[in-house]
C-alpha positions in Angstrom: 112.8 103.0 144.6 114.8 99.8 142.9 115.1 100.2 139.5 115.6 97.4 137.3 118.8 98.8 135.8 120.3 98.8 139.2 122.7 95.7 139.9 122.0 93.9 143.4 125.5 93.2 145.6 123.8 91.1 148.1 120.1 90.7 149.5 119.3 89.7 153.1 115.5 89.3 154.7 115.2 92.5 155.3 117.7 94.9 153.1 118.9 94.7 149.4 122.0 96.2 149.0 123.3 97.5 145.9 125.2 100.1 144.3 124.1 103.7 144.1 123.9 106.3 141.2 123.6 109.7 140.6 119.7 109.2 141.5 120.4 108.1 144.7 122.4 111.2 145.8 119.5 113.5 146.9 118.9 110.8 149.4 121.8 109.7 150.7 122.7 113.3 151.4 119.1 113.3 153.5 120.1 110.5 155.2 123.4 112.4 156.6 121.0 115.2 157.9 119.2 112.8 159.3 121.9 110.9 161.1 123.7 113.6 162.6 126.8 114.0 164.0 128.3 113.7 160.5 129.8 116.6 158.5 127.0 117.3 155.9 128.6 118.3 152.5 127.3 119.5 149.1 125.2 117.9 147.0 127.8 118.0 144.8 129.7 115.6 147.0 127.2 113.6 147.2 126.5 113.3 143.6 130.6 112.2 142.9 130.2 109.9 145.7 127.1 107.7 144.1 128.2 108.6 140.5 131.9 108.6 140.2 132.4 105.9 143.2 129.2 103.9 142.6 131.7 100.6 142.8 133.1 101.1 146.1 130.1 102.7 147.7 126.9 100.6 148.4 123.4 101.9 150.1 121.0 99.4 151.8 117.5 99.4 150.8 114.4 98.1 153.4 111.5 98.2 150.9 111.7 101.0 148.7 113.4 103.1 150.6 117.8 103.8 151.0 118.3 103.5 154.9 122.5 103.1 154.9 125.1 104.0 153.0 128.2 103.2 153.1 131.3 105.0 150.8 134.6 103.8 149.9 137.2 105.1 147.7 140.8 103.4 146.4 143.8 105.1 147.5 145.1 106.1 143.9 148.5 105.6 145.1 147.5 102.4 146.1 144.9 101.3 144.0 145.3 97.4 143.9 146.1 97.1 147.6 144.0 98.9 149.1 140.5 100.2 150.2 139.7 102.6 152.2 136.1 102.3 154.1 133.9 104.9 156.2 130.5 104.2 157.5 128.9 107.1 156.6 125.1 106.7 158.3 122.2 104.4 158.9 119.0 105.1 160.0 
C-alpha cells in the first residue's frame, strides 16, 4: 500500500515508482521467491536493502501492490562516479 509519507520518483499509466522502506522489505523478498532464478537472501538483506539503500533502490507499484524492484548501491570507493545497478525481479 502507498503511504503518504512515501516520496514518488516517477509515475506512468500503469506503475508508480518510488522509493522503498524498511516496510517494503517483507515484500520485495516475496517477490524474489516469486521470480526465481535469483539467489534468495535473508530478510535481513532485504531489510538493508529498502532501509539503508532506500535512495538507490526503487520498487514499482501497479495499484496497491510492489511488482519490481530494482537495487542499486554506490561503489564506496567510487561514490561520485559511479552506480552500480542489478535488476533484481518483476513480476
Amino acid at each position: 500500500m502507498l503511504a503518504e509519507s512515501h516520496q514518488t520518483i516517477g509515475e506512468t499509466d500503469r506503475f508508480i515508482f518510488r522509493s522503498p522502506t524498511a516496510n517494503d522489505s517483507q515484500v520485495v523478498r516475496k517477490l524474489f521467491q516469486l521470480c526465481g532464478g535469483v539467489g534468495i537472501s535473508s530478510r535481513q538483506c532485504y531489510l538493508i536493502l529498502c532501509e539503508h539503500f532506500a535512495s538507490t533502490c526503487v520498487v514499482a507499484e501497479q495499484g496497491n501492490n510492489i511488482v519490481a524492484f530494482m537495487s542499486a548501491h554506490i561503489l564506496p570507493e567510487r561514490m561520485i562516479d559511479s552506480v552500480r545497478k542489478t535488476l533484481i525481479g518483476r513480476r
